[in-house]
Structures are given as C-alpha cells and as structure tokens.
Amino acid sequence: MTGGAMDPLPAAAVTAAAEAEADEEADAPAADLPMPQASEGRDPEPGRMQVPQGNPLLLAHTLQELLARDSVQVELIPEKKGLFLKHVEYEVSSQRFKSCVYRRYNDFVVFHELLLQKFPYRMVPALPPKRMLGADREFIEGRRRALKRFVNLVARHPPFSEDVVLKLFLSFSGPDVQSRLKEAAQCTGDEFLTCKLAPRAKDFLPADVQTQFALSRELIRNVYNSFHKLRDRAERMASRAIDNAADLLTFGKELSALGSDTTPLPSWAALHSSTWGSLKQALKGLSVEFAVLADKAAQQGRQEESDVVEKLNLFLDLLQSYKDLCERHEKGVLHRHQRALRKYSLMKRQMSAAAHGHEPESVEQLESRIVEENAIQTMELRNHFSLYCLHQEMQLVHAYLPLTSHILGAFVNSQIQGHKEMSKVWNDLKPKLHCLFVGPSSTLTPPRSPRDGLSPH
C-alpha cells in the first residue's frame, strides 16, 4: 500500500531528520506527520503496547478481560436552565476509578476529539448527534444510551484504558474539565510518536497485509449489515411488547368501565337484571389481572431493550468504528503518502533534467529534496503503523464476537421468563371467568374448550 517504489534513503539523513522533527514535535501540527523518536528517554504509559515477548502484533484479550476493565454508568440528572436554553447534564460513574462526575455533551465532544488526535489509527467510536432545538425526552434518552455505549467501549479499549485523558474524563471533578483534558493531551504526541514499535511496525506485518486488510474490511461490512438487521428486528419485538402492554392495560380499563356503568336497565330487561349485575361485578374485577399482564409485558419489553437491543447497538458501534478507521486509513495517511510520492517523483524528474543540462543543484534544491525524502519516509512509517494498528483492532473486534452468545442468551431468557410470568397470570385469571358464562337455570357453565366458542352446549 505504498503506492509506488521508492529509492532507499541514507540512514544518516533519516536519523538526522527524525531527531530534528522530534525536537519540533511539540509545536508541529498533526498534519505534519512527525517521525517517532526511538531513543526517547521517557517511559510511555504502561497500557501502551510496547515490545512484549513474541510477536507484539498478536493480542490475547478475551471478552471477559475487556469487560472487566471497567463498567461505566451514564445517567441523566435534572435539567438546568442556562441563560437562554436548558442544557442536559450526565452523571458518569466509573467502577474502576470509583468515581462519580458530572459531564455535559460538549465535554464528551472534546474528549472524543482528543482521542482521535492521540489515537488516529485506533477504533474511536462515534458520538451521537447533537440536537440544538426541540430535543424531546425520547431523543435525550437515546443519546444517553449512546453516550454510555461510547464511554464503555473507550474505557475497555486496551490503549485508551491506560491513557491519562481517559482517567481525567472519568475522575476529574474540578472546574473546566475541557481545559484539563486539552492540557493533558498536549504533553505527548500521538501514538505513532509514543510507541517504540512504530519505526519497526513493518517488520511485524504479514507479507499479504494488503490482502488481509481488504478481506477484513469486507468481512466487517457483511457482519455489520447482518447485525444491523438483527438489531432492527429485536427493536421491533421489544417495541411490540411495550405496545402490547399498553393494549392490555387499556383493555382492562375498558372492562372496568363497563363493569362500573351505572346506566339503569330498561323495563323490558328487568328479567335479566341479576345476570347483568353479576357480569358487571365480574368485569370490574378483571381489570386488576389485566393491569398485572400489562406490567409483565412492559417489563419484558424493557428487559429486551436493555439486554438485547442495547448489546446489539454496542456491537454495531464497535463495527462502525472499525469501518470508520478503514476510511481514515485510506483517505488519510495512505492518501497523503501516495500524493507525496507523486510530488517526489515529479521533483526527481525535474532534477534529472537539470542534471542532464549540466546545471549544478542549488543548496535550496538539495535541502528541498532531503526534506521531501524524509517526509515520505515518515509517511511510509505511519502507513505501516496504521496497518499494524488495523491488524490489532481487527483482533479486538473478534474478541467481542462472543458477545453474540450473550445477546442470544438474554433474548431466550427474556422470552422464557416473560411467557412464564404472563402464563401464570392468565391461568390465575381463568377461574374468574366462570361467572361470565350463564347457562340454563342460571347455572354457570363456561366453555369446555376454545373449540366450543359461544356454543351453549
């Protein structure tokens, strides 16, 4: 994925350029793509993947290990009125840091931007959209759930979980958290500069890395599409359970209203006044059972939203972040690398033409050539490190795959428990229906089976 062949560069020139760019790194923008300083004295954060035993490209994280890193809760707190508009605050509590802090949506935005700056070659989940006006309760609740998924994916990501920016976001309770986050992020460069393996990332990549990248991208696209359909169906089933609860509650209220009707009977119906009175009394009592049925159906719907739909959304957020990372790789470092190669090739042709014309190279031309060569070398290293990170991120996606069995287990258990509880209420309700069926001589004769329908026999 280098985009073309490149002449080997003198080792001394590369080393000198690396040292010079490392000195200027603190002031250089991210787009300048500085070289990593391999001989840097400071110790990187312990969570960074440095040089472990064996092949550092291979990770051995299990789903249980990732989930055990932290569990973060994000809850809404009562709305506060600003000078002009209301704003929403969230209570963010971390099990790992034993902390509870308050954050606004804009704090999440700054945190997200800093993660992208520090870890441009890792899966950074997207944030839910910001809605300026007309944010109803449904939108606010949906955004709260999305923020919870975002911060849990970040808190469980191996490189992110040991970064100082994450710790500040989850535990700093002082004023102006955004400034503190930015200050902490300015102390070091991106992961390419702090990872000792960055200059040697190419050595750990498989020979067919480009083929593997294409296959991984296609696999994730297909898995994402399937899980998206599963999520939509699970969402509809949970919604139907909640709608069913509302219908059962309304059904019971209508029965109660019918049983509470005080309209006097006309004279020609006086013969059946006792029958109607008994029916009304029975109908009025049935509303309690239907209210219980409605509550059970609503519980099942909420449980499926929490244990099934939300877990599917979590996995979809992870898959989407990998797709976004692939796009950043192609449109970012790879695109800049290929563009620099074309520019360098053009410059070499111009210099070659000048040499054939016996025109000596000026000092400016030589300096320009050295700078261009070093920039290309840096971008090539970044390209390899980007592929190195993509390979590891794909392994993290696979580590989350067993979440599928958790989701299916939660769905099956919810269905079993829901039907079991509702079946018990229906069975308790059945004996109370006997007084609704009046046979000859005013005896109560309910149907023997559903097949009997309304037959008096």
CSV table of C-alpha atoms in Angstrom, one decimal:
chain,number,residue,atom,x,y,z
A,1,MET,CA,0.0,0.0,0.0
A,2,THR,CA,2.9,2.3,-0.5
A,3,GLY,CA,1.7,3.5,-3.8
A,4,GLY,CA,4.9,3.0,-5.7
A,5,ALA,CA,8.6,2.2,-5.4
A,6,MET,CA,11.0,4.4,-3.5
A,7,ASP,CA,14.7,4.8,-3.6
A,8,PRO,CA,16.5,3.8,-0.4
A,9,LEU,CA,17.4,6.8,1.8
A,10,PRO,CA,20.8,7.2,3.6
A,11,ALA,CA,20.5,6.1,7.2
A,12,ALA,CA,22.3,9.2,8.4
A,13,ALA,CA,19.8,11.5,6.7
A,14,VAL,CA,16.8,9.7,8.1
A,15,THR,CA,18.2,9.7,11.6
A,16,ALA,CA,19.1,13.4,11.4
A,17,ALA,CA,15.6,14.2,10.2
A,18,ALA,CA,14.0,12.1,12.9
A,19,GLU,CA,15.9,13.9,15.6
A,20,ALA,CA,15.1,17.3,14.1
A,21,GLU,CA,11.4,16.6,13.8
A,22,ALA,CA,11.3,15.1,17.3
A,23,ASP,CA,12.6,18.4,18.7
A,24,GLU,CA,9.9,20.3,16.9
A,25,GLU,CA,7.1,17.9,17.7
A,26,ALA,CA,5.6,19.9,20.4
A,27,ASP,CA,4.9,22.8,18.0
A,28,ALA,CA,4.1,20.8,14.9
A,29,PRO,CA,0.5,20.2,13.8
A,30,ALA,CA,-0.8,16.7,13.4
A,31,ALA,CA,-0.9,17.1,9.6
A,32,ASP,CA,2.9,17.4,9.6
A,33,LEU,CA,3.3,13.7,10.4
A,34,PRO,CA,6.5,13.9,12.6
A,35,MET,CA,8.8,10.9,13.0
A,36,PRO,CA,8.9,9.0,16.2
A,37,GLN,CA,12.0,9.4,18.4
A,38,ALA,CA,13.0,5.9,19.1
A,39,SER,CA,15.7,6.9,21.7
A,40,GLU,CA,13.3,9.0,23.8
A,41,GLY,CA,14.0,8.7,27.5
A,42,ARG,CA,10.6,9.0,29.0
A,43,ASP,CA,8.6,5.9,29.7
A,44,PRO,CA,5.3,5.7,27.8
A,45,GLU,CA,2.1,4.8,29.7
A,46,PRO,CA,2.0,1.2,30.9
A,47,GLY,CA,-1.1,0.4,28.8
A,48,ARG,CA,0.6,1.2,25.5
A,49,MET,CA,1.6,-1.9,23.5
A,50,GLN,CA,5.4,-1.7,23.7
A,51,VAL,CA,7.7,-4.6,23.0
A,52,PRO,CA,6.3,-7.7,24.7
A,53,GLN,CA,7.6,-11.2,24.3
A,54,GLY,CA,6.8,-12.9,21.0
A,55,ASN,CA,5.0,-11.1,18.1
A,56,PRO,CA,3.6,-7.9,19.5
A,57,LEU,CA,1.1,-7.8,16.6
A,58,LEU,CA,-0.9,-10.6,18.2
A,59,LEU,CA,-3.2,-9.8,21.1
A,60,ALA,CA,-4.7,-12.3,23.5
A,61,HIS,CA,-7.6,-10.4,25.1
A,62,THR,CA,-10.8,-12.2,25.8
A,63,LEU,CA,-14.2,-10.7,26.1
A,64,GLN,CA,-14.3,-11.3,29.9
A,65,GLU,CA,-11.0,-9.4,30.2
A,66,LEU,CA,-12.2,-6.5,28.2
A,67,LEU,CA,-15.5,-6.2,30.1
A,68,ALA,CA,-13.7,-6.4,33.4
A,69,ARG,CA,-11.6,-3.4,32.6
A,70,ASP,CA,-14.4,-1.1,33.7
A,71,SER,CA,-18.1,-0.6,33.8
A,72,VAL,CA,-19.3,3.0,33.3
A,73,GLN,CA,-22.8,4.2,34.0
A,74,VAL,CA,-24.2,7.3,32.4
A,75,GLU,CA,-27.4,8.7,33.9
A,76,LEU,CA,-29.4,11.8,33.3
A,77,ILE,CA,-29.7,14.4,36.0
A,78,PRO,CA,-32.5,17.0,36.2
A,79,GLU,CA,-32.3,19.7,33.5
A,80,LYS,CA,-30.8,23.0,34.4
A,81,LYS,CA,-31.7,26.3,32.9
A,82,GLY,CA,-28.9,28.3,31.3
A,83,LEU,CA,-29.1,31.9,30.4
A,84,PHE,CA,-31.1,31.2,27.2
A,85,LEU,CA,-31.6,27.5,26.8
A,86,LYS,CA,-31.9,24.4,29.0
A,87,HIS,CA,-28.9,22.1,29.0
A,88,VAL,CA,-28.7,18.4,29.9
A,89,GLU,CA,-26.0,17.1,32.3
A,90,TYR,CA,-25.0,13.5,32.8
A,91,GLU,CA,-23.8,11.7,35.9
A,92,VAL,CA,-20.8,9.5,34.8
A,93,SER,CA,-19.7,6.9,37.3
A,94,SER,CA,-16.7,4.5,36.9
A,95,GLN,CA,-16.4,1.3,38.7
A,96,ARG,CA,-12.7,1.1,38.1
A,97,PHE,CA,-11.8,4.6,39.3
A,98,LYS,CA,-14.6,4.5,42.0
A,99,SER,CA,-15.6,8.0,40.7
A,100,CYS,CA,-18.7,9.9,40.0
A,101,VAL,CA,-18.5,13.1,38.0
A,102,TYR,CA,-20.9,15.4,36.0
A,103,ARG,CA,-20.4,15.9,32.3
A,104,ARG,CA,-22.2,17.8,29.6
A,105,TYR,CA,-22.4,16.7,26.0
A,106,ASN,CA,-19.7,19.2,24.9
A,107,ASP,CA,-17.3,17.6,27.4
A,108,PHE,CA,-17.9,14.3,25.5
A,109,VAL,CA,-17.2,16.1,22.2
A,110,VAL,CA,-13.8,17.5,23.5
A,111,PHE,CA,-12.9,14.0,24.9
A,112,HIS,CA,-13.8,12.4,21.5
A,113,GLU,CA,-11.7,14.9,19.5
A,114,LEU,CA,-8.7,14.4,21.8
A,115,LEU,CA,-8.9,10.6,21.4
A,116,LEU,CA,-8.9,11.0,17.6
A,117,GLN,CA,-5.8,13.2,17.9
A,118,LYS,CA,-3.9,10.9,20.2
A,119,PHE,CA,-5.0,7.6,18.6
A,120,PRO,CA,-5.7,8.3,14.9
A,121,TYR,CA,-5.0,4.7,14.0
A,122,ARG,CA,-7.4,3.1,16.5
A,123,MET,CA,-11.1,2.5,16.7
A,124,VAL,CA,-12.7,5.6,18.2
A,125,PRO,CA,-16.4,5.1,18.5
A,126,ALA,CA,-18.6,7.9,17.1
A,127,LEU,CA,-20.6,10.2,19.3
A,128,PRO,CA,-24.4,10.5,19.0
A,129,PRO,CA,-25.5,13.7,17.1
A,130,LYS,CA,-26.1,17.0,18.9
A,131,ARG,CA,-29.6,18.4,18.6
A,132,MET,CA,-29.8,22.1,19.2
A,133,LEU,CA,-33.5,22.7,19.5
A,134,GLY,CA,-36.6,20.6,20.1
A,135,ALA,CA,-34.8,17.8,21.9
A,136,ASP,CA,-37.6,15.6,23.3
A,137,ARG,CA,-37.4,13.0,26.0
A,138,GLU,CA,-37.0,10.2,23.6
A,139,PHE,CA,-34.1,11.8,21.8
A,140,ILE,CA,-32.4,12.7,25.1
A,141,GLU,CA,-32.8,9.1,26.4
A,142,GLY,CA,-31.5,7.7,23.1
A,143,ARG,CA,-28.4,10.0,23.3
A,144,ARG,CA,-27.8,9.0,27.0
A,145,ARG,CA,-27.7,5.3,25.9
A,146,ALA,CA,-25.4,6.1,23.0
A,147,LEU,CA,-23.0,8.1,25.3
A,148,LYS,CA,-22.9,5.1,27.7
A,149,ARG,CA,-22.0,2.7,24.9
A,150,PHE,CA,-19.3,5.1,23.7
A,151,VAL,CA,-17.6,5.6,27.0
A,152,ASN,CA,-17.7,1.9,27.9
A,153,LEU,CA,-16.1,0.9,24.6
A,154,VAL,CA,-13.4,3.5,25.2
A,155,ALA,CA,-12.8,2.5,28.8
A,156,ARG,CA,-12.4,-1.1,27.8
A,157,HIS,CA,-10.1,-0.5,24.8
A,158,PRO,CA,-6.5,-1.6,25.8
A,159,PRO,CA,-4.5,1.6,24.7
A,160,PHE,CA,-7.3,4.0,25.7
A,161,SER,CA,-7.9,2.4,29.1
A,162,GLU,CA,-4.4,3.4,30.4
A,163,ASP,CA,-4.3,6.9,28.9
A,164,VAL,CA,-4.3,9.9,31.2
A,165,VAL,CA,-7.1,11.6,29.2
A,166,LEU,CA,-9.5,8.8,29.9
A,167,LYS,CA,-8.6,8.9,33.6
A,168,LEU,CA,-9.2,12.7,33.8
A,169,PHE,CA,-12.5,12.4,31.9
A,170,LEU,CA,-13.8,9.7,34.3
A,171,SER,CA,-12.5,11.0,37.6
A,172,PHE,CA,-11.7,14.8,37.5
A,173,SER,CA,-14.4,16.6,39.4
A,174,GLY,CA,-12.9,20.1,39.4
A,175,PRO,CA,-14.0,23.1,37.2
A,176,ASP,CA,-13.3,23.4,33.5
A,177,VAL,CA,-12.7,19.7,32.6
A,178,GLN,CA,-12.2,20.6,29.0
A,179,SER,CA,-9.1,22.7,29.6
A,180,ARG,CA,-7.6,20.0,31.8
A,181,LEU,CA,-8.2,17.4,29.1
A,182,LYS,CA,-6.5,19.6,26.4
A,183,GLU,CA,-3.6,20.3,28.7
A,184,ALA,CA,-3.0,16.6,29.3
A,185,ALA,CA,-3.2,15.8,25.6
A,186,GLN,CA,-0.6,18.4,24.7
A,187,CYS,CA,2.0,16.8,26.9
A,188,THR,CA,2.6,14.0,24.4
A,189,GLY,CA,2.2,13.4,20.7
A,190,ASP,CA,0.0,10.8,19.0
A,191,GLU,CA,0.5,7.1,19.5
A,192,PHE,CA,2.9,7.0,16.5
A,193,LEU,CA,5.3,9.1,18.5
A,194,THR,CA,5.0,7.4,21.8
A,195,CYS,CA,5.0,3.7,20.7
A,196,LYS,CA,8.5,2.3,20.5
A,197,LEU,CA,7.4,-0.2,17.9
A,198,ALA,CA,6.2,2.4,15.4
A,199,PRO,CA,9.5,2.6,13.4
A,200,ARG,CA,9.6,-1.2,13.1
A,201,ALA,CA,5.9,-1.9,12.6
A,202,LYS,CA,6.6,-3.1,9.1
A,203,ASP,CA,8.7,-6.0,10.5
A,204,PHE,CA,5.7,-7.5,12.2
A,205,LEU,CA,3.2,-7.2,9.4
A,206,PRO,CA,2.4,-10.3,7.3
A,207,ALA,CA,3.6,-10.4,3.7
A,208,ASP,CA,0.0,-10.4,2.4
A,209,VAL,CA,-1.1,-7.5,4.7
A,210,GLN,CA,-2.9,-5.7,1.9
A,211,THR,CA,-5.0,-8.8,1.0
A,212,GLN,CA,-5.8,-9.3,4.7
A,213,PHE,CA,-6.8,-5.7,5.1
A,214,ALA,CA,-9.2,-6.0,2.1
A,215,LEU,CA,-10.7,-9.3,3.4
A,216,SER,CA,-11.1,-7.9,6.9
A,217,ARG,CA,-12.9,-4.9,5.6
A,218,GLU,CA,-15.3,-7.0,3.5
A,219,LEU,CA,-16.0,-9.3,6.5
A,220,ILE,CA,-16.8,-6.4,8.8
A,221,ARG,CA,-19.1,-4.9,6.2
A,222,ASN,CA,-21.1,-8.1,5.9
A,223,VAL,CA,-21.2,-8.7,9.7
A,224,TYR,CA,-22.3,-5.2,10.2
A,225,ASN,CA,-25.2,-5.5,7.7
A,226,SER,CA,-26.4,-8.7,9.3
A,227,PHE,CA,-26.2,-7.3,12.9
A,228,HIS,CA,-28.0,-4.2,11.8
A,229,LYS,CA,-30.9,-6.3,10.6
A,230,LEU,CA,-30.9,-8.3,13.8
A,231,ARG,CA,-31.0,-5.1,15.8
A,232,ASP,CA,-33.9,-3.7,13.8
A,233,ARG,CA,-35.9,-6.9,14.4
A,234,ALA,CA,-35.1,-7.0,18.1
A,235,GLU,CA,-36.1,-3.4,18.4
A,236,ARG,CA,-39.4,-4.1,16.8
A,237,MET,CA,-40.1,-7.1,19.1
A,238,ALA,CA,-39.3,-5.0,22.2
A,239,SER,CA,-41.5,-2.2,20.9
A,240,ARG,CA,-44.3,-4.6,20.2
A,241,ALA,CA,-44.1,-6.0,23.8
A,242,ILE,CA,-44.4,-2.4,25.1
A,243,ASP,CA,-47.3,-1.7,22.7
A,244,ASN,CA,-48.9,-5.0,23.9
A,245,ALA,CA,-48.6,-3.8,27.5
A,246,ALA,CA,-50.4,-0.6,26.6
A,247,ASP,CA,-53.2,-2.5,24.8
A,248,LEU,CA,-53.7,-4.9,27.7
A,249,LEU,CA,-53.9,-2.0,30.2
A,250,THR,CA,-56.4,-0.2,28.0
A,251,PHE,CA,-58.4,-3.5,27.6
A,252,GLY,CA,-58.6,-3.9,31.4
A,253,LYS,CA,-59.6,-0.3,31.9
A,254,GLU,CA,-62.5,-0.7,29.4
A,255,LEU,CA,-63.7,-3.8,31.1
A,256,SER,CA,-63.6,-1.9,34.4
A,257,ALA,CA,-65.5,1.0,32.8
A,258,LEU,CA,-68.1,-1.4,31.5
A,259,GLY,CA,-68.5,-3.0,35.0
A,260,SER,CA,-68.8,0.4,36.6
A,261,ASP,CA,-71.6,1.6,34.3
A,262,THR,CA,-74.5,3.0,36.3
A,263,THR,CA,-77.0,3.3,33.4
A,264,PRO,CA,-80.3,1.9,34.7
A,265,LEU,CA,-81.8,-1.1,32.9
A,266,PRO,CA,-84.9,-0.6,30.8
A,267,SER,CA,-88.1,-2.3,31.9
A,268,TRP,CA,-88.0,-5.0,29.3
A,269,ALA,CA,-84.6,-6.1,30.5
A,270,ALA,CA,-85.6,-6.3,34.1
A,271,LEU,CA,-85.9,-10.1,33.9
A,272,HIS,CA,-82.1,-10.3,33.4
A,273,SER,CA,-81.1,-7.6,35.9
A,274,SER,CA,-79.4,-10.1,38.2
A,275,THR,CA,-77.4,-11.5,35.3
A,276,TRP,CA,-76.2,-8.1,34.2
A,277,GLY,CA,-75.3,-7.2,37.8
A,278,SER,CA,-73.2,-10.3,38.2
A,279,LEU,CA,-71.5,-9.7,34.8
A,280,LYS,CA,-70.7,-6.1,35.7
A,281,GLN,CA,-69.2,-7.2,39.1
A,282,ALA,CA,-67.0,-9.8,37.4
A,283,LEU,CA,-65.9,-7.4,34.6
A,284,LYS,CA,-64.9,-4.8,37.1
A,285,GLY,CA,-62.7,-7.2,39.0
A,286,LEU,CA,-60.8,-8.4,35.8
A,287,SER,CA,-59.1,-5.0,35.4
A,288,VAL,CA,-56.6,-5.9,38.1
A,289,GLU,CA,-55.4,-9.0,36.3
A,290,PHE,CA,-55.1,-7.1,33.0
A,291,ALA,CA,-53.1,-4.4,34.7
A,292,VAL,CA,-50.7,-7.1,36.0
A,293,LEU,CA,-50.5,-8.6,32.5
A,294,ALA,CA,-49.7,-5.2,31.1
A,295,ASP,CA,-46.9,-4.7,33.7
A,296,LYS,CA,-45.4,-8.1,32.8
A,297,ALA,CA,-45.4,-7.3,29.1
A,298,ALA,CA,-43.9,-3.9,29.7
A,299,GLN,CA,-41.1,-5.5,31.9
A,300,GLN,CA,-40.3,-7.9,29.1
A,301,GLY,CA,-40.1,-5.1,26.5
A,302,ARG,CA,-37.8,-3.0,28.7
A,303,GLN,CA,-35.7,-6.0,29.5
A,304,GLU,CA,-35.2,-6.8,25.8
A,305,GLU,CA,-34.4,-3.2,25.1
A,306,SER,CA,-31.7,-3.3,27.8
A,307,ASP,CA,-30.3,-6.8,27.4
A,308,VAL,CA,-30.7,-7.4,23.7
A,309,VAL,CA,-31.2,-4.2,21.7
A,310,GLU,CA,-28.5,-2.2,23.7
A,311,LYS,CA,-25.9,-5.0,23.4
A,312,LEU,CA,-26.6,-5.2,19.7
A,313,ASN,CA,-26.2,-1.5,19.4
A,314,LEU,CA,-22.9,-1.7,21.4
A,315,PHE,CA,-21.5,-4.3,18.9
A,316,LEU,CA,-22.8,-2.2,16.0
A,317,ASP,CA,-21.0,0.9,17.4
A,318,LEU,CA,-17.8,-1.2,17.6
A,319,LEU,CA,-18.1,-2.5,14.0
A,320,GLN,CA,-18.9,1.1,12.7
A,321,SER,CA,-15.8,2.4,14.4
A,322,TYR,CA,-13.7,-0.2,12.6
A,323,LYS,CA,-15.3,0.8,9.3
A,324,ASP,CA,-14.5,4.5,10.1
A,325,LEU,CA,-10.9,3.5,10.9
A,326,CYS,CA,-10.6,1.9,7.5
A,327,GLU,CA,-11.8,5.0,5.8
A,328,ARG,CA,-9.4,7.2,7.8
A,329,HIS,CA,-6.6,4.9,6.7
A,330,GLU,CA,-7.4,5.2,3.0
A,331,LYS,CA,-8.3,8.9,3.0
A,332,GLY,CA,-5.7,9.9,5.5
A,333,VAL,CA,-2.2,8.6,5.8
A,334,LEU,CA,-2.3,6.4,2.7
A,335,HIS,CA,-3.7,9.2,0.5
A,336,ARG,CA,-1.0,11.7,1.8
A,337,HIS,CA,1.7,9.1,1.3
A,338,GLN,CA,0.7,8.5,-2.3
A,339,ARG,CA,0.4,12.2,-3.0
A,340,ALA,CA,3.9,12.8,-1.5
A,341,LEU,CA,5.3,10.0,-3.7
A,342,ARG,CA,3.9,11.6,-6.8
A,343,LYS,CA,5.3,15.0,-5.8
A,344,TYR,CA,8.7,13.5,-5.1
A,345,SER,CA,8.7,11.6,-8.4
A,346,LEU,CA,8.0,14.9,-10.2
A,347,MET,CA,10.8,16.7,-8.3
A,348,LYS,CA,13.3,13.9,-9.2
A,349,ARG,CA,12.4,14.2,-12.9
A,350,GLN,CA,13.0,17.9,-12.8
A,351,MET,CA,16.3,17.5,-11.0
A,352,SER,CA,17.3,14.8,-13.5
A,353,ALA,CA,16.5,17.1,-16.4
A,354,ALA,CA,18.6,19.8,-14.7
A,355,ALA,CA,21.5,17.4,-14.3
A,356,HIS,CA,21.4,16.5,-18.0
A,357,GLY,CA,21.6,20.1,-18.8
A,358,HIS,CA,24.8,20.3,-16.6
A,359,GLU,CA,23.2,22.7,-14.2
A,360,PRO,CA,24.5,22.2,-10.7
A,361,GLU,CA,21.9,21.7,-7.9
A,362,SER,CA,21.4,24.7,-5.7
A,363,VAL,CA,21.6,24.4,-1.9
A,364,GLU,CA,17.8,25.1,-1.8
A,365,GLN,CA,17.2,22.2,-4.2
A,366,LEU,CA,19.3,19.8,-2.1
A,367,GLU,CA,17.5,20.9,1.1
A,368,SER,CA,14.1,20.5,-0.6
A,369,ARG,CA,15.0,17.0,-1.8
A,370,ILE,CA,16.2,15.9,1.7
A,371,VAL,CA,13.0,17.3,3.4
A,372,GLU,CA,10.8,15.7,0.8
A,373,GLU,CA,12.6,12.3,1.1
A,374,ASN,CA,12.3,12.5,4.9
A,375,ALA,CA,8.6,13.4,4.7
A,376,ILE,CA,8.0,10.4,2.5
A,377,GLN,CA,9.9,8.2,4.8
A,378,THR,CA,7.8,9.4,7.8
A,379,MET,CA,4.6,8.8,5.9
A,380,GLU,CA,5.7,5.4,4.9
A,381,LEU,CA,6.4,4.5,8.5
A,382,ARG,CA,3.0,5.9,9.5
A,383,ASN,CA,1.3,3.9,6.8
A,384,HIS,CA,2.9,0.7,8.1
A,385,PHE,CA,2.0,1.6,11.7
A,386,SER,CA,-1.6,2.3,10.6
A,387,LEU,CA,-1.8,-1.2,9.1
A,388,TYR,CA,-0.2,-2.6,12.3
A,389,CYS,CA,-3.0,-0.9,14.3
A,390,LEU,CA,-5.7,-2.0,11.9
A,391,HIS,CA,-4.5,-5.6,12.4
A,392,GLN,CA,-4.7,-5.3,16.2
A,393,GLU,CA,-8.1,-3.6,16.0
A,394,MET,CA,-9.5,-6.4,13.9
A,395,GLN,CA,-8.4,-8.8,16.7
A,396,LEU,CA,-10.3,-6.7,19.2
A,397,VAL,CA,-13.4,-6.9,17.1
A,398,HIS,CA,-13.1,-10.7,17.1
A,399,ALA,CA,-12.6,-10.6,20.9
A,400,TYR,CA,-16.1,-9.0,21.1
A,401,LEU,CA,-17.7,-11.7,18.9
A,402,PRO,CA,-18.7,-14.0,21.8
A,403,LEU,CA,-21.0,-11.1,22.8
A,404,THR,CA,-23.4,-12.7,20.3
A,405,SER,CA,-24.0,-15.7,22.5
A,406,HIS,CA,-24.6,-13.3,25.5
A,407,ILE,CA,-27.2,-11.5,23.4
A,408,LEU,CA,-29.0,-14.6,22.2
A,409,GLY,CA,-29.0,-16.0,25.7
A,410,ALA,CA,-30.5,-12.8,27.1
A,411,PHE,CA,-33.2,-12.9,24.3
A,412,VAL,CA,-34.1,-16.5,25.0
A,413,ASN,CA,-34.2,-16.0,28.8
A,414,SER,CA,-36.3,-12.9,28.4
A,415,GLN,CA,-38.8,-14.8,26.2
A,416,ILE,CA,-39.0,-17.8,28.6
A,417,GLN,CA,-39.3,-15.6,31.7
A,418,GLY,CA,-41.8,-13.3,30.1
A,419,HIS,CA,-44.1,-16.0,28.8
A,420,LYS,CA,-43.8,-17.9,32.1
A,421,GLU,CA,-44.9,-15.0,34.2
A,422,MET,CA,-47.7,-14.0,31.8
A,423,SER,CA,-48.9,-17.6,31.6
A,424,LYS,CA,-49.2,-17.7,35.4
A,425,VAL,CA,-51.4,-14.6,35.4
A,426,TRP,CA,-53.6,-15.9,32.5
A,427,ASN,CA,-54.1,-19.1,34.5
A,428,ASP,CA,-55.0,-17.2,37.6
A,429,LEU,CA,-57.4,-15.2,35.5
A,430,LYS,CA,-59.2,-18.2,34.0
A,431,PRO,CA,-61.3,-19.3,37.1
A,432,LYS,CA,-62.6,-15.7,37.5
A,433,LEU,CA,-64.3,-16.0,34.0
A,434,HIS,CA,-66.8,-18.7,35.2
A,435,CYS,CA,-69.3,-16.1,36.3
A,436,LEU,CA,-69.4,-14.7,32.8
A,437,PHE,CA,-71.0,-17.8,31.3
A,438,VAL,CA,-74.6,-18.2,32.2
A,439,GLY,CA,-76.3,-21.4,31.1
A,440,PRO,CA,-79.9,-22.8,31.6
A,441,SER,CA,-81.5,-22.4,35.0
A,442,SER,CA,-78.9,-19.6,35.8
A,443,THR,CA,-76.1,-22.2,36.3
A,444,LEU,CA,-72.6,-21.0,35.4
A,445,THR,CA,-71.3,-23.1,32.5
A,446,PRO,CA,-68.0,-21.9,30.9
A,447,PRO,CA,-67.0,-23.5,27.6
A,448,ARG,CA,-65.2,-26.8,27.8
A,449,SER,CA,-62.5,-25.8,25.4
A,450,PRO,CA,-61.7,-23.0,23.0
A,451,ARG,CA,-63.3,-25.1,20.2
A,452,ASP,CA,-66.7,-24.7,21.9
A,453,GLY,CA,-66.7,-21.0,21.1
A,454,LEU,CA,-70.0,-19.5,22.1
A,455,SER,CA,-72.0,-22.7,21.8
A,456,PRO,CA,-74.4,-23.2,24.8
A,457,HIS,CA,-73.7,-27.0,24.6
